[in-house]
């Protein structure tokens, strides 16, 4: 191999190794910020495919229905505790911020937080779901102005 080709080969291998190390560092740093989605049954029993349960202290995203009659609010703070269920066991969620306006018992929510123990999650964000026909009033007005017979009229009829 002539010296010029040998120098190019060494440079190419060095660049590929450098990119591999950089990607490895990026993935390692992102590992702590990745929120995996679980249902209450998957937290208790493990994922269906792998059987892997989340570990205590792991960040995760949980989705389920709020069990009616389990919402407990603290009188002196914003702390709220409620149970989530899907088809099996329940998981308790604690939250210390203002709940979204659409939060109700018996409704589906998604919460981001940390697993405190095997059945308790300390949430730092709660997202309440709404039906797919919802349209914010400002958007409904804007659409109604542009298309008087269009989508905005459906929103004016009280579909949200």
Short mmCIF file of C-alpha atoms in Angstrom, two decimals:
data_model
loop_
_atom_site.label_atom_id
_atom_site.label_comp_id
_atom_site.label_asym_id
_atom_site.label_seq_id
_atom_site.Cartn_x
_atom_site.Cartn_y
_atom_site.Cartn_z
CA UNK A 1 0.00 0.00 0.00
CA UNK A 2 1.41 3.33 -0.95
CA UNK A 3 1.92 5.91 1.83
CA UNK A 4 -0.83 8.21 0.54
CA UNK A 5 -3.50 5.46 0.72
CA UNK A 6 -2.23 4.36 4.12
CA UNK A 7 -2.59 7.92 5.44
CA UNK A 8 -6.17 8.17 4.09
CA UNK A 9 -7.09 4.82 5.65
CA UNK A 10 -5.75 5.87 9.05
CA UNK A 11 -7.58 9.20 8.81
CA UNK A 12 -10.85 7.47 7.84
CA UNK A 13 -10.58 4.98 10.72
CA UNK A 14 -9.84 7.83 13.16
CA UNK A 15 -12.87 9.82 11.95
CA UNK A 16 -15.18 6.77 12.20
CA UNK A 17 -13.91 5.96 15.72
CA UNK A 18 -14.35 9.61 16.76
CA UNK A 19 -17.94 9.68 15.46
CA UNK A 20 -18.71 6.41 17.23
CA UNK A 21 -17.38 7.74 20.53
CA UNK A 22 -19.33 11.00 20.09
CA UNK A 23 -22.58 9.12 19.40
CA UNK A 24 -21.91 6.91 22.43
CA UNK A 25 -21.49 9.95 24.69
CA UNK A 26 -24.67 11.55 23.28
CA UNK A 27 -26.73 8.41 23.88
CA UNK A 28 -25.28 8.01 27.38
CA UNK A 29 -26.17 11.60 28.30
CA UNK A 30 -29.69 11.23 26.86
CA UNK A 31 -30.32 8.05 28.83
CA UNK A 32 -31.27 10.02 31.94
CA UNK A 33 -33.81 12.14 30.04
CA UNK A 34 -35.63 9.37 28.22
CA UNK A 35 -39.14 8.76 29.57
CA UNK A 36 -40.43 5.30 28.71
CA UNK A 37 -44.19 4.78 28.60
CA UNK A 38 -45.77 2.27 30.98
CA UNK A 39 -49.30 1.36 31.95
CA UNK A 40 -50.15 0.60 35.59
CA UNK A 41 -50.19 -3.15 34.79
CA UNK A 42 -46.76 -2.93 33.18
CA UNK A 43 -45.32 -1.18 36.23
CA UNK A 44 -46.57 -3.94 38.54
CA UNK A 45 -46.14 -6.98 36.25
CA UNK A 46 -43.48 -5.82 33.78
CA UNK A 47 -43.67 -5.19 30.05
CA UNK A 48 -45.59 -7.80 28.07
CA UNK A 49 -42.78 -8.47 25.59
CA UNK A 50 -39.80 -8.47 27.91
CA UNK A 51 -41.15 -8.69 31.46
CA UNK A 52 -38.89 -5.79 32.44
CA UNK A 53 -40.20 -3.64 35.28
CA UNK A 54 -39.09 -0.04 35.82
CA UNK A 55 -36.62 0.43 38.64
CA UNK A 56 -37.14 2.74 41.61
CA UNK A 57 -35.86 6.21 40.75
CA UNK A 58 -36.39 5.75 37.01
CA UNK A 59 -38.09 8.51 35.02
CA UNK A 60 -41.14 7.24 33.21
CA UNK A 61 -44.39 8.20 31.56
CA UNK A 62 -47.55 6.47 32.73
CA UNK A 63 -51.00 6.49 31.18
CA UNK A 64 -54.28 5.25 32.54
CA UNK A 65 -57.71 6.12 33.86
CA UNK A 66 -58.14 8.03 37.13
CA UNK A 67 -60.04 5.77 39.52
CA UNK A 68 -63.24 7.46 40.70
CA UNK A 69 -63.23 8.39 44.38
CA UNK A 70 -59.45 8.19 44.82
CA UNK A 71 -58.53 11.84 44.28
CA UNK A 72 -57.30 13.19 47.61
CA UNK A 73 -56.36 16.88 47.81
CA UNK A 74 -54.34 18.42 50.64
CA UNK A 75 -56.15 21.37 52.21
CA UNK A 76 -52.98 23.41 52.83
CA UNK A 77 -51.06 22.82 49.62
CA UNK A 78 -51.45 21.79 46.00
CA UNK A 79 -50.58 18.16 46.76
CA UNK A 80 -52.94 15.73 45.08
CA UNK A 81 -52.91 11.96 45.20
CA UNK A 82 -54.94 9.64 42.99
CA UNK A 83 -54.92 6.10 41.65
CA UNK A 84 -54.51 5.11 38.01
CA UNK A 85 -55.80 1.90 36.47
CA UNK A 86 -55.85 0.29 33.05
CA UNK A 87 -57.06 -3.31 33.12
CA UNK A 88 -55.39 -4.69 36.23
CA UNK A 89 -53.69 -3.33 39.32
CA UNK A 90 -53.70 0.31 40.34
CA UNK A 91 -50.76 2.67 40.77
CA UNK A 92 -50.77 5.72 43.02
CA UNK A 93 -49.69 9.07 41.56
CA UNK A 94 -48.72 12.07 43.68
CA UNK A 95 -48.57 15.55 42.18
CA UNK A 96 -47.79 18.90 43.82
CA UNK A 97 -48.69 21.42 41.12
CA UNK A 98 -51.91 22.74 39.63
CA UNK A 99 -53.83 20.03 37.79
CA UNK A 100 -55.02 20.75 34.23
CA UNK A 101 -58.60 21.95 33.85
CA UNK A 102 -59.56 18.78 31.97
CA UNK A 103 -58.48 16.51 34.85
CA UNK A 104 -61.45 14.51 36.15
CA UNK A 105 -62.11 11.22 37.86
CA UNK A 106 -62.77 8.41 35.41
CA UNK A 107 -60.87 10.15 32.62
CA UNK A 108 -57.65 9.15 30.92
CA UNK A 109 -54.44 11.01 31.75
CA UNK A 110 -50.74 10.77 31.04
CA UNK A 111 -48.25 11.66 33.78
CA UNK A 112 -44.48 12.14 33.62
CA UNK A 113 -42.53 11.48 36.77
CA UNK A 114 -40.27 9.28 38.84
CA UNK A 115 -41.04 5.87 40.30
CA UNK A 116 -40.77 6.32 44.08
CA UNK A 117 -41.56 2.74 45.09
CA UNK A 118 -43.10 -0.29 43.39
CA UNK A 119 -46.59 1.28 43.12
CA UNK A 120 -46.10 5.03 43.64
CA UNK A 121 -45.11 7.68 41.11
CA UNK A 122 -44.19 11.27 41.96
CA UNK A 123 -45.36 13.16 38.90
CA UNK A 124 -43.91 16.45 37.73
CA UNK A 125 -46.36 16.83 34.83
CA UNK A 126 -49.94 15.64 34.34
CA UNK A 127 -51.57 15.79 30.91
CA UNK A 128 -55.33 15.37 30.70
CA UNK A 129 -56.88 14.10 27.50
CA UNK A 130 -59.90 15.52 25.74
CA UNK A 131 -62.07 14.22 22.93
CA UNK A 132 -60.81 14.50 19.38
CA UNK A 133 -63.50 17.03 18.44
CA UNK A 134 -62.13 19.65 20.81
CA UNK A 135 -61.13 22.95 19.29
CA UNK A 136 -59.87 25.87 21.38
CA UNK A 137 -62.35 28.78 21.29
CA UNK A 138 -59.84 31.18 19.72
CA UNK A 139 -59.08 28.74 16.93
CA UNK A 140 -62.79 28.06 16.42
CA UNK A 141 -63.42 31.80 16.07
CA UNK A 142 -60.56 32.21 13.64
CA UNK A 143 -61.65 29.25 11.52
CA UNK A 144 -65.26 30.45 11.62
CA UNK A 145 -64.21 33.87 10.31
CA UNK A 146 -62.28 32.38 7.43
CA UNK A 147 -64.72 29.57 6.58
CA UNK A 148 -68.23 30.53 7.76
CA UNK A 149 -69.65 27.15 6.74
CA UNK A 150 -66.57 25.18 7.68
CA UNK A 151 -65.12 23.52 10.73
CA UNK A 152 -65.59 26.54 12.96
CA UNK A 153 -69.38 26.16 12.93
CA UNK A 154 -69.08 22.67 14.35
CA UNK A 155 -67.07 24.06 17.24
CA UNK A 156 -69.66 26.81 17.80
CA UNK A 157 -72.35 24.17 18.29
CA UNK A 158 -70.70 23.16 21.54
CA UNK A 159 -68.69 20.17 20.44
CA UNK A 160 -66.00 20.93 22.99
#
